[in-house]
Coordinates of C-alpha atoms and ligand atoms in Angstrom, one line a residue:
X1226 CA -48.3 21.6 19.1
X1227 CA -47.9 18.1 19.4
X1228 CA -45.6 17.2 22.6
X1229 CA -44.0 14.1 24.1
X1230 CA -42.4 14.3 27.6
X1231 CA -39.2 13.5 28.2
X1232 CA -38.6 9.7 29.0
X1233 CA -35.3 9.3 30.1
X1234 CA -34.8 12.3 32.3
X1235 CA -33.0 11.7 35.6
X1236 CA -34.8 13.7 38.6
X1237 CA -38.1 15.1 37.5
X1238 CA -38.8 17.4 39.8
X1239 CA -36.2 19.5 38.1
X1240 CA -37.0 18.8 34.9
X1241 CA -38.9 21.9 34.5
X1242 CA -35.5 23.4 33.5
X1243 CA -36.1 22.4 29.9
X1244 CA -39.8 22.6 27.9
X1245 CA -41.4 19.6 26.7
X1246 CA -39.9 17.8 23.4
X1247 CA -41.8 18.9 20.4
X1248 CA -42.0 17.8 16.9
X1249 CA -40.7 20.7 15.5
X1250 CA -37.9 20.8 17.9
X1251 CA -37.1 17.3 17.1
X1252 CA -36.9 17.9 13.5
X1253 CA -35.0 21.1 13.8
X1254 CA -32.5 19.6 15.9
X1255 CA -32.0 16.1 13.6
X1256 CA -31.3 18.4 10.5
X1257 CA -27.9 19.1 11.5
X1258 CA -27.4 15.2 11.5
X1259 CA -26.9 15.6 7.8
X1260 CA -23.3 16.3 8.2
X1261 CA -22.8 13.1 9.0
X1262 CA -23.4 12.0 4.9
X1263 CA -20.4 14.3 4.7
X1264 CA -18.0 12.5 6.4
X1265 CA -19.1 8.8 5.7
X1266 CA -19.6 9.5 2.0
X1267 CA -15.8 11.5 1.9
X1268 CA -14.0 9.1 4.1
X1269 CA -15.6 6.4 1.5
X1270 CA -15.6 7.5 -2.1
X1271 CA -12.2 7.1 -2.5
X1272 CA -11.2 3.9 -2.2
X1273 CA -13.3 2.8 -4.8
X1274 CA -12.1 5.8 -7.2
X1275 CA -8.7 4.6 -6.8
X1276 CA -9.5 0.9 -7.6
X1277 CA -11.5 2.2 -11.0
X1278 CA -9.5 1.5 -14.9
X1279 CA -9.9 4.8 -15.6
X1280 CA -8.3 6.7 -12.9
X1281 CA -5.5 4.5 -13.3
X1282 CA -4.8 5.5 -16.8
X1283 CA -5.7 9.0 -16.3
X1284 CA -3.9 9.4 -12.8
X1285 CA -1.6 6.7 -13.1
X1286 CA 1.8 6.1 -15.7
X1287 CA 2.9 2.9 -17.6
X1288 CA 4.8 1.4 -15.6
X1289 CA 4.1 -2.3 -17.6
X1290 CA 3.5 -3.1 -21.1
X1291 CA 0.1 -4.0 -21.2
X1292 CA 0.0 -7.9 -21.2
X1293 CA 2.9 -8.3 -18.1
X1294 CA 0.7 -5.6 -16.4
X1295 CA -1.7 -8.0 -14.9
X1296 CA 1.0 -10.4 -14.2
X1297 CA 3.8 -8.4 -12.8
X1298 CA 1.2 -6.1 -10.6
X1299 CA -3.0 -7.1 -10.6
X1300 CA -4.3 -3.7 -9.6
X1301 CA -2.4 -2.3 -12.8
X1302 CA -5.1 -1.1 -16.0
X1303 CA -3.3 -2.0 -19.1
X1304 CA 0.1 -1.7 -18.2
X1305 CA -1.0 1.5 -15.8
X1306 CA -0.9 2.4 -12.3
X1307 CA -0.1 5.0 -10.1
X1308 CA 2.9 4.7 -7.1
X1309 CA 2.0 3.6 -4.0
X1310 CA 3.1 6.4 -2.4
X1311 CA 0.6 8.6 -4.5
X1312 CA -1.9 6.2 -3.2
X1313 CA -1.1 6.6 0.1
X1314 CA -1.1 10.2 -0.1
X1315 CA -4.8 10.6 -2.4
X1316 CA -6.2 9.0 0.8
X1317 CA -4.7 10.1 3.9
X1318 CA -4.6 13.6 2.8
X1319 CA -7.9 14.0 4.0
X1320 CA -7.0 12.9 7.1
X1321 CA -4.8 15.7 7.6
X1322 CA -6.7 18.1 6.2
X1323 CA -9.4 17.2 8.3
X1324 CA -6.9 16.9 11.8
X1325 CA -6.3 20.5 11.1
X1326 CA -9.6 21.3 10.1
X1327 CA -11.1 20.2 13.2
X1328 CA -8.6 22.1 15.8
X1329 CA -9.1 25.4 13.9
X1330 CA -12.5 24.8 14.3
X1331 CA -12.4 24.9 17.6
X1332 CA -11.4 28.4 17.8
X1333 CA -13.7 29.4 15.4
X1334 CA -16.7 28.1 16.5
X1335 CA -16.4 30.2 19.6
X1336 CA -15.8 33.6 17.3
X1337 CA -17.9 33.2 14.7
X1338 CA -20.8 30.3 16.3
X1339 CA -21.4 27.2 16.1
X1340 CA -23.5 27.4 12.8
X1341 CA -21.3 30.2 10.7
X1342 CA -18.6 27.9 11.3
X1343 CA -20.5 25.0 9.7
X1344 CA -21.6 26.8 6.2
X1345 CA -18.1 28.0 5.9
X1346 CA -17.4 24.5 6.4
X1347 CA -19.8 23.5 3.4
X1348 CA -17.8 26.4 1.2
X1349 CA -14.5 25.3 2.1
X1350 CA -15.4 22.0 1.1
X1351 CA -17.1 23.0 -2.0
X1352 CA -14.1 24.8 -2.9
X1353 CA -11.8 21.4 -2.4
X1354 CA -14.4 19.7 -4.5
X1355 CA -14.1 21.9 -7.5
X1356 CA -10.3 21.1 -7.5
X1357 CA -11.0 17.4 -7.2
X1358 CA -13.6 17.8 -10.1
X1359 CA -11.3 19.8 -12.2
X1360 CA -8.1 17.7 -11.8
X1361 CA -6.4 15.6 -14.2
X1362 CA -3.4 14.9 -12.1
X1363 CA -2.5 13.8 -8.5
X1364 CA -0.5 17.1 -8.2
X1365 CA -4.1 18.8 -8.4
X1366 CA -6.3 15.9 -6.8
X1367 CA -4.1 16.2 -3.6
X1368 CA -4.5 19.8 -2.8
X1369 CA -8.3 19.3 -3.6
X1370 CA -8.7 16.4 -1.1
X1371 CA -6.8 18.7 1.7
X1372 CA -8.7 21.6 0.8
X1373 CA -12.2 19.0 1.3
X1374 CA -10.6 17.8 4.7
X1375 CA -10.2 21.5 6.0
X1376 CA -14.0 21.4 5.5
X1377 CA -15.1 18.3 6.7
X1378 CA -13.1 18.7 9.6
X1379 CA -15.1 22.1 10.3
X1380 CA -18.5 20.2 9.8
X1381 CA -17.4 16.7 11.7
X1382 CA -16.3 19.2 14.7
X1383 CA -18.7 22.0 15.1
X1384 CA -21.6 19.8 14.0
X1385 CA -21.3 17.4 17.5
X1386 CA -21.2 20.8 19.5
X1387 CA -24.1 22.3 18.0
X1388 CA -26.3 19.4 17.8
X1389 CA -25.3 18.5 21.5
X1390 CA -26.0 22.2 22.2
X1391 CA -29.2 22.7 20.5
X1392 CA -31.0 19.2 21.5
X1393 CA -33.7 18.6 24.5
X1394 CA -31.6 17.2 27.1
X1395 CA -33.9 13.8 27.0
X1396 CA -33.7 13.0 23.3
X1397 CA -29.9 14.4 22.9
X1398 CA -28.2 10.8 22.3
X1399 CA -30.7 9.6 20.1
X1400 CA -30.1 13.1 17.9
X1401 CA -26.4 13.0 18.1
X1402 CA -26.5 8.9 17.1
X1403 CA -28.4 10.4 14.0
X1404 CA -25.0 12.2 13.2
X1405 CA -23.4 8.7 13.3
X1406 CA -26.4 7.1 11.4
X1407 CA -25.6 9.6 8.7
X1408 CA -22.0 8.6 8.7
X1409 CA -23.2 5.0 7.7
X1410 CA -25.4 6.2 4.9
X1411 CA -22.6 8.3 3.6
X1412 CA -20.5 5.3 3.3
X1413 CA -22.9 3.1 1.9
X1414 CA -24.0 6.0 -0.9
X1415 CA -20.3 5.9 -1.6
X1416 CA -19.9 2.6 -2.2
X1417 CA -23.3 2.2 -4.6
X1418 CA -21.9 5.2 -6.8
X1419 CA -18.4 4.0 -6.9
X1420 CA -20.3 0.5 -7.7
X1421 CA -22.4 2.0 -10.8
X1422 CA -19.5 4.4 -12.3
X1423 CA -16.6 2.1 -11.8
X1424 CA -16.6 0.5 -15.8
X1425 CA -17.6 3.6 -17.6
X1426 CA -14.5 4.7 -19.2
X1427 CA -14.2 8.3 -19.4
X1428 CA -13.8 10.9 -17.0
X1429 CA -17.5 11.0 -15.4
X1430 CA -16.3 7.5 -14.0
X1431 CA -14.4 9.6 -11.3
X1432 CA -15.7 12.9 -11.9
X1433 CA -19.2 12.0 -10.8
X1434 CA -18.7 10.7 -7.5
X1435 CA -16.4 13.3 -6.7
X1436 CA -19.3 16.0 -7.9
X1437 CA -21.7 14.7 -5.8
X1438 CA -19.9 15.7 -2.5
X1439 CA -21.0 19.3 -3.7
X1440 CA -24.7 18.2 -3.1
X1441 CA -24.4 17.0 0.5
X1442 CA -22.7 20.3 1.4
X1443 CA -25.6 22.7 -0.3
X1444 CA -27.9 20.9 1.0
X1445 CA -26.5 21.1 4.6
X1446 CA -25.2 24.6 3.5
X1447 CA -28.6 25.9 3.1
X1448 CA -30.6 23.7 5.2
X1449 CA -28.6 25.4 8.3
X1450 CA -29.4 28.9 7.0
X1451 CA -32.6 28.4 8.6
X1452 CA -32.0 27.0 11.8
X1453 CA -31.0 28.9 14.5
X1454 CA -27.4 29.7 16.6
X1455 CA -26.9 27.8 19.7
X1456 CA -28.6 29.7 22.4
X1457 CA -25.5 28.2 24.3
X1458 CA -23.3 30.5 21.9
X1459 CA -25.2 33.1 22.7
X1460 CA -24.9 32.9 26.3
X1461 CA -21.3 32.7 26.0
X1462 CA -21.2 35.9 24.2
X1463 CA -23.5 37.7 26.7
X1464 CA -26.1 38.3 24.2
X1465 CA -29.1 37.1 26.3
X1466 CA -32.0 38.0 24.3
X1467 CA -30.9 36.3 20.9
X1468 CA -29.9 33.0 23.2
X1469 CA -33.7 33.4 24.2
X1470 CA -34.8 33.6 20.8
X1471 CA -33.2 31.0 19.7
X1472 CA -34.3 28.3 22.3
X1473 CA -38.3 29.9 21.8
X1474 CA -37.6 28.6 18.0
X1475 CA -36.1 25.7 19.3
X1476 CA -38.1 24.2 22.1
X1477 CA -41.6 25.8 20.0
X1478 CA -42.7 28.2 22.9
X1479 CA -43.1 31.7 23.3
X1480 CA -40.1 33.3 23.7
X1481 CA -41.4 35.0 27.0
X1482 CA -42.6 31.3 28.5
X1483 CA -41.6 30.0 31.6
X1484 CA -39.7 27.5 29.9
X1485 CA -37.6 29.6 27.8
X1486 CA -36.9 31.7 30.6
X1487 CA -36.3 29.2 33.1
X1488 CA -33.6 27.2 30.8
X1489 CA -31.9 30.6 29.8
X1490 CA -31.8 31.2 33.6
X1491 CA -30.1 27.8 33.9
X1492 CA -27.8 28.5 30.7
X1493 CA -26.3 31.7 32.4
X1494 CA -26.1 30.8 36.2
X1495 CA -24.5 27.8 35.1
X1496 CA -21.6 29.5 32.5
X1497 CA -20.9 32.4 35.2
X1498 CA -20.4 29.5 37.8
X1499 CA -17.9 27.7 35.3
X1500 CA -16.2 31.2 33.8
X1501 CA -15.2 31.6 37.8
X1502 CA -13.2 28.5 37.4
X1503 CA -12.1 28.2 34.0
X1504 CA -11.1 30.7 31.1
X1505 CA -11.7 29.9 27.3
X1506 CA -8.3 29.7 26.1
X1507 CA -6.5 26.5 24.6
X1508 CA -4.4 26.8 27.5
X1509 CA -7.5 25.7 29.4
X1510 CA -8.1 23.1 28.3
X1511 CA -5.0 21.0 29.9
X1512 CA -5.5 22.3 33.4
X1513 CA -6.4 20.7 36.5
X1514 CA -5.6 17.4 38.4
X1515 CA -5.5 14.2 36.2
X1516 CA -7.3 12.7 39.2
X1517 CA -10.0 14.6 39.3
X1518 CA -12.6 13.7 36.9
X1519 CA -14.4 17.2 36.6
X1520 CA -10.5 18.7 35.3
X1521 CA -10.3 20.0 32.3
X1522 CA -7.6 18.1 32.0
X1523 CA -9.0 14.9 32.5
X1524 CA -12.2 15.7 30.9
X1525 CA -10.1 16.7 27.6
X1526 CA -8.3 13.2 28.0
X1527 CA -11.9 11.5 27.8
X1528 CA -12.9 12.4 25.0
X1529 CA -9.3 12.1 23.2
X1530 CA -9.0 8.8 24.9
X1531 CA -12.7 7.9 24.1
X1532 CA -11.9 8.7 20.7
X1533 CA -8.7 7.1 19.6
X1534 CA -10.3 3.8 21.4
X1535 CA -13.0 4.0 18.9
X1536 CA -10.8 4.0 16.1
X1537 CA -8.8 1.2 17.7
X1538 CA -11.7 -1.4 18.0
X1539 CA -10.7 -1.8 14.6
X1540 CA -13.5 -1.0 12.5
X1541 CA -12.0 0.8 9.9
X1542 CA -9.7 -1.9 9.3
X1543 CA -13.5 -3.6 7.7
X1544 CA -14.8 -0.6 6.4
X1545 CA -11.3 0.5 4.5
X1546 CA -9.7 -2.5 4.1
X1547 CA -12.5 -5.1 4.1
X1548 CA -12.5 -6.3 0.5
X1549 CA -8.7 -6.8 -0.4
X1550 CA -8.3 -8.7 3.3
X1551 CA -11.5 -11.2 2.7
X1552 CA -9.5 -12.2 -1.2
X1553 CA -6.6 -12.6 0.7
X1554 CA -7.9 -14.9 3.1
X1555 CA -9.7 -16.5 0.2
X1556 CA -13.0 -15.6 0.8
X1557 CA -15.3 -15.5 -2.5
X1558 CA -17.2 -12.7 -3.9
X1559 CA -15.1 -10.2 -1.6
X1560 CA -17.1 -7.0 -2.7
X1561 CA -20.1 -8.7 -1.8
X1562 CA -19.6 -9.2 1.4
X1563 CA -17.6 -5.4 1.8
X1564 CA -21.3 -4.1 0.6
X1565 CA -23.1 -6.3 3.0
X1566 CA -21.0 -5.1 6.0
X1567 CA -21.7 -1.3 5.2
X1568 CA -25.3 -2.3 5.2
X1569 CA -25.2 -3.8 8.6
X1570 CA -23.4 -1.1 9.7
X1571 CA -26.5 1.4 8.6
X1572 CA -29.3 -1.2 9.6
X1573 CA -27.8 -1.5 13.2
X1574 CA -27.4 2.1 14.0
X1575 CA -31.1 3.3 14.6
X1576 CA -31.4 0.5 17.7
X1577 CA -28.4 3.4 18.9
X1578 CA -31.4 5.8 19.1
X1579 CA -33.6 3.7 21.9
X1580 CA -31.0 2.0 23.7
X1581 CA -28.8 4.7 24.2
X1582 CA -31.2 6.8 26.1
X1583 CA -32.9 3.4 27.7
X1584 CA -29.7 2.6 29.1
X1585 CA -26.7 4.9 28.9
X1586 CA -23.9 5.8 27.1
X1587 CA -21.7 4.0 29.6
X1588 CA -23.7 0.9 29.4
X1589 CA -23.9 0.7 25.6
X1590 CA -20.0 1.5 25.4
X1591 CA -19.0 -1.5 28.0
X1592 CA -21.0 -3.9 26.7
X1593 CA -20.6 -3.5 22.9
X1594 CA -16.8 -3.7 23.7
X1595 CA -17.6 -6.8 24.8
X1596 CA -19.3 -8.2 22.4
X1597 CA -17.0 -6.9 19.6
X1598 CA -14.2 -8.5 21.4
X1599 CA -15.7 -11.5 21.6
X1600 CA -16.5 -11.8 17.9
X1601 CA -12.7 -10.5 16.7
X1602 CA -11.4 -13.5 19.3
X1603 CA -14.0 -15.5 17.9
X1604 CA -12.2 -15.4 14.5
X1605 CA -9.0 -15.2 15.5
X1606 CA -9.2 -18.5 17.4
X1607 CA -11.4 -20.2 14.3
X1608 CA -8.9 -18.5 12.0
X1609 CA -5.3 -20.4 13.8
X1610 CA -6.9 -23.6 14.3
X1611 CA -8.0 -23.8 10.6
X1612 CA -4.4 -22.7 9.8
X1613 CA -2.6 -25.0 12.0
X1614 CA -4.6 -27.8 10.7
X1615 CA -2.8 -26.6 7.0
X1616 CA -6.5 -26.9 5.4
X1617 CA -8.6 -23.8 3.9
X1618 CA -12.2 -24.7 5.5
X1619 CA -15.3 -23.0 4.5
X1620 CA -16.3 -23.3 7.4
X1621 CA -13.7 -20.7 9.3
X1622 CA -14.5 -18.6 5.9
X1623 CA -18.4 -18.3 6.9
X1624 CA -16.9 -17.9 10.7
X1625 CA -15.2 -15.4 9.3
X1626 CA -18.3 -13.4 7.4
X1627 CA -20.9 -14.3 9.9
X1628 CA -18.7 -13.1 13.4
X1629 CA -17.4 -10.0 11.0
X1630 CA -20.7 -8.8 10.6
X1631 CA -21.9 -9.5 14.5
X1632 CA -19.1 -7.5 15.0
X1633 CA -20.2 -4.7 13.0
X1634 CA -23.7 -4.6 14.6
X1635 CA -21.9 -4.1 17.6
X1636 CA -20.1 -1.5 16.5
X1637 CA -22.9 0.5 14.9
X1638 CA -25.4 0.4 17.6
X1639 CA -22.6 1.1 20.4
X1640 CA -19.6 2.9 20.0
X1641 CA -20.3 4.3 16.5
X1642 CA -22.9 6.6 18.3
X1643 CA -21.8 6.5 21.7
X1644 CA -18.4 8.3 21.4
X1645 CA -19.6 10.8 19.6
X1646 CA -22.5 11.3 21.9
X1647 CA -20.5 11.4 24.6
X1648 CA -17.7 14.0 23.7
X1649 CA -20.5 16.4 22.8
X1650 CA -21.7 16.3 26.7
X1651 CA -18.5 16.1 28.5
X1652 CA -17.4 19.6 28.3
X1653 CA -18.3 22.5 30.3
X1654 CA -19.3 25.7 28.1
X1655 CA -16.0 27.9 28.5
X1656 CA -14.0 24.9 26.7
X1657 CA -16.5 23.1 25.4
X1658 CA -16.0 24.1 21.4
X1659 CA -12.1 23.5 22.2
X1660 CA -12.7 20.2 23.9
X1661 CA -15.2 18.5 20.7
X1662 CA -12.6 19.9 18.7
X1663 CA -9.7 18.3 19.8
X1664 CA -11.3 14.7 20.1
X1665 CA -13.0 14.9 16.8
X1666 CA -9.1 15.6 15.9
X1667 CA -8.0 12.6 18.1
X1668 CA -10.4 10.4 15.7
X1669 CA -9.3 11.9 12.2
X1670 CA -5.5 11.5 13.7
X1671 CA -5.8 7.6 15.3
X1672 CA -7.8 7.2 11.6
X1673 CA -4.9 8.3 9.9
X1674 CA -2.3 6.5 11.8
X1675 CA -4.3 2.9 11.8
X1676 CA -4.8 3.1 8.1
X1677 CA -0.9 3.7 7.8
X1678 CA -0.2 1.0 9.8
X1679 CA -2.8 -1.9 8.9
X1680 CA -1.6 -2.9 5.5
X1681 CA 1.9 -4.0 7.0
X1682 CA 0.3 -5.6 9.6
X1683 CA -2.0 -8.3 7.1
X1684 CA 0.0 -7.8 3.5
X1685 CA 2.2 -10.7 2.0
X1686 CA 6.1 -9.5 2.6
X1687 CA 5.2 -7.8 5.7
X1688 CA 3.8 -9.4 8.7
X1689 CA 1.4 -11.0 7.0
X1690 CA -1.0 -11.8 10.0
X1691 CA -3.8 -13.0 7.7
X1692 CA -6.8 -13.8 11.0
X1693 CA -4.3 -13.5 13.3
X1694 CA -4.9 -9.7 12.5
X1695 CA -7.8 -10.3 14.8
X1696 CA -6.2 -11.2 18.3
X1697 CA -4.7 -7.1 18.1
X1698 CA -8.5 -6.1 17.6
X1699 CA -9.6 -8.3 20.2
X1700 CA -6.7 -7.3 22.6
X1701 CA -7.6 -3.2 21.8
X1702 CA -11.3 -3.6 22.1
X1703 CA -10.6 -5.7 25.7
X1704 CA -8.8 -2.0 26.6
X1705 CA -12.1 -0.3 25.4
X1706 CA -13.9 -2.6 27.8
X1707 CA -11.9 -1.3 30.5
X1708 CA -11.6 1.7 29.5
X1709 CA -15.5 2.7 28.9
X1710 CA -15.7 0.9 32.9
X1711 CA -13.3 3.2 34.6
X1712 CA -13.4 6.7 32.8
X1713 CA -16.7 7.3 31.0
X1714 CA -19.2 8.7 33.0
X1715 CA -23.0 8.1 32.5
X1716 CA -24.8 11.5 31.1
X1717 CA -27.8 10.5 30.2
X1718 CA -30.9 12.6 30.5
X1719 CA -29.4 15.4 32.2
X1720 CA -28.8 18.8 30.7
X1721 CA -25.2 20.0 29.6
X1722 CA -25.2 21.8 32.7
X1723 CA -26.4 19.3 34.9
X1724 CA -23.8 16.8 33.5
X1725 CA -21.1 19.3 34.6
X1726 CA -22.5 19.5 38.1
X1727 CA -22.4 15.4 38.0
X1728 CA -18.7 15.3 37.2
X1729 CA -18.1 17.5 40.3
X1730 CA -20.2 15.3 42.4
X1731 CA -19.1 11.6 41.4
X1732 CA -17.0 9.3 39.6
X1733 CA -17.1 7.9 36.4
X1734 CA -18.3 4.6 38.5
X1735 CA -20.9 5.9 40.5
X1736 CA -22.2 8.5 38.1
X1737 CA -25.0 6.5 37.0
X1738 CA -26.9 6.7 40.6
X1739 CA -26.7 10.8 40.2
X1740 CA -29.4 12.5 40.2
X1741 CA -29.9 16.5 40.1
X1742 CA -30.8 17.8 43.4
X1743 CA -30.5 21.9 42.4
X1744 CA -30.3 23.8 39.2
X1745 CA -27.6 26.5 39.0
X1746 CA -30.1 29.4 39.0
X1747 CA -31.3 28.2 42.2
X1748 CA -27.7 27.7 43.8
X1749 CA -27.6 31.7 42.5
X1750 CA -30.6 32.7 44.0
X1751 CA -29.6 30.8 47.4
X1752 CA -26.1 32.8 47.2
X1753 CA -28.0 35.7 46.9
X1754 CA -30.0 35.5 49.4
X1755 CA -27.3 33.7 52.0
X1756 CA -25.1 37.1 50.6
X1757 CA -28.4 39.2 51.8
X1758 CA -29.3 37.8 54.7
X1759 CA -25.1 37.7 55.9
X1760 CA -25.4 41.3 55.1
X1761 CA -28.8 42.5 56.9
X1762 CA -26.9 40.3 60.0
X1763 CA -23.9 42.5 59.6
X1764 CA -25.8 45.6 59.2
X1765 CA -28.1 44.6 62.0
X1766 CA -25.0 43.5 64.3
X1767 CA -23.4 46.9 63.5
X1768 CA -26.3 49.1 64.3
X1769 CA -27.1 47.6 68.2
Ligands
BGC3003 C1 -16.3 6.3 13.1 C2 -15.5 6.1 11.7 C3 -16.0 4.9 11.2 C4 -17.9 5.0 10.8 C5 -18.3 3.6 10.5 C6 -17.3 6.5 12.5 O1 -18.1 6.5 13.8 O2 -15.5 7.7 13.3 O3 -13.8 6.2 11.7 O4 -15.7 4.8 9.5 O5 -17.8 5.2 12.3 O6 -19.6 3.8 10.2

């Protein structure tokens, strides 16, 4: 079996805790990233469907005469349009479903297992898709999106947990970044499918984009049947033989090999240590001091805030409202530009597969936020200067387009993947499923909030900020720099158990220099031998 040595492991003297990475093991772990397609496609397809003429006619009502429609409401088709509240409900109900789905999955993943939760997520999701495809009214489409959202919530929260737990430490960052890559592919596929169906004037125009969602659920659900359950879940359930069997499949080693035995020993010792300090309930996610970077409360706040800040980078302003915004500020060919930004998103993400292991999560987050903030301030300043001179210049249009693309490049190669990678790594096993679930729910909550408030920031009749909105995103990105610098620890090259120990022994700013100096299993056996020696000495004393 081909194998390649971990390149970014810290503390090589302890790298024996894990077997060398094999191509087969790598591919097994990478398959789960496919769940990202579900996430990306589902959040992406609806904006195109809402813009389809047949959809407007079928789901909307006639509010204008056919001719007046174009004048009174340029969005209406033949006078048909849905109400604004319906549009907002159809779009945002998915985030509501995912928010609750993610939270519920946090309990389910500890109860029935990570793999089974993702598979049930695919089943729930498919039920939602049936409702969507069958719908001809908003009243039926909304419950369909809600149910599908719950399924996406299961999948999006637990995939990160599952991937982080099964991946070898040297490539864990790259493997979890693969999930972000799939999100970007999902977004692109949605744009392409919408684009190719939007002229069709039958129900196929919206039913095909909706029905395609089945395919993603089917591939993910069936594929996962062939993957093993997370060994860390088995350890949590005291099923050590199952944990060893699962690890032997994932690492491509015999179940009795020294690698498998040592890794299982380490998982068990670390879990026992953590269980002495933490219990698995939801309440324990909020225990401990906010000043202690290893406390559960601090780790949960880190995960929740990291996902919140990822949304505050402003990325979805481009993906959700990019087309209308570009049109609004006078850029010609806004649809084309939107396709270009989506393509830049896909093409830039793979860079992180290498950089996340080479430079680390923390470095990527700090420099990525600096890059994004610079682009956003530049767009805002050039926009404001052009506006002050009261002429629309082609130059400012180019600045907007070019720096939006560079901004997306920075997001896709840094905050996009790294925010997901870090939340999979910072929680101790007893609360890991719940911590990842809370962080994912935060992503969806802020996704929803920002999606709701953004139109009021840019629309005519409201704040109508134009390119000045980039002053807001530039400032929030500046906060992201400070957040990453002060609060995000460096986790690259460490096993999840070593991350746990590192958090106990360092602060975020000193974390990158930390190297593992002992394993939990060694510490336990040292404790045991110290205890035995003390008991022997006591025994000797009492017999003297
Ligand atoms: C974010 C999404 C965003 C996507 C863009 C993800 O990491 O969580 O909100 O739409 O990246 O690629």
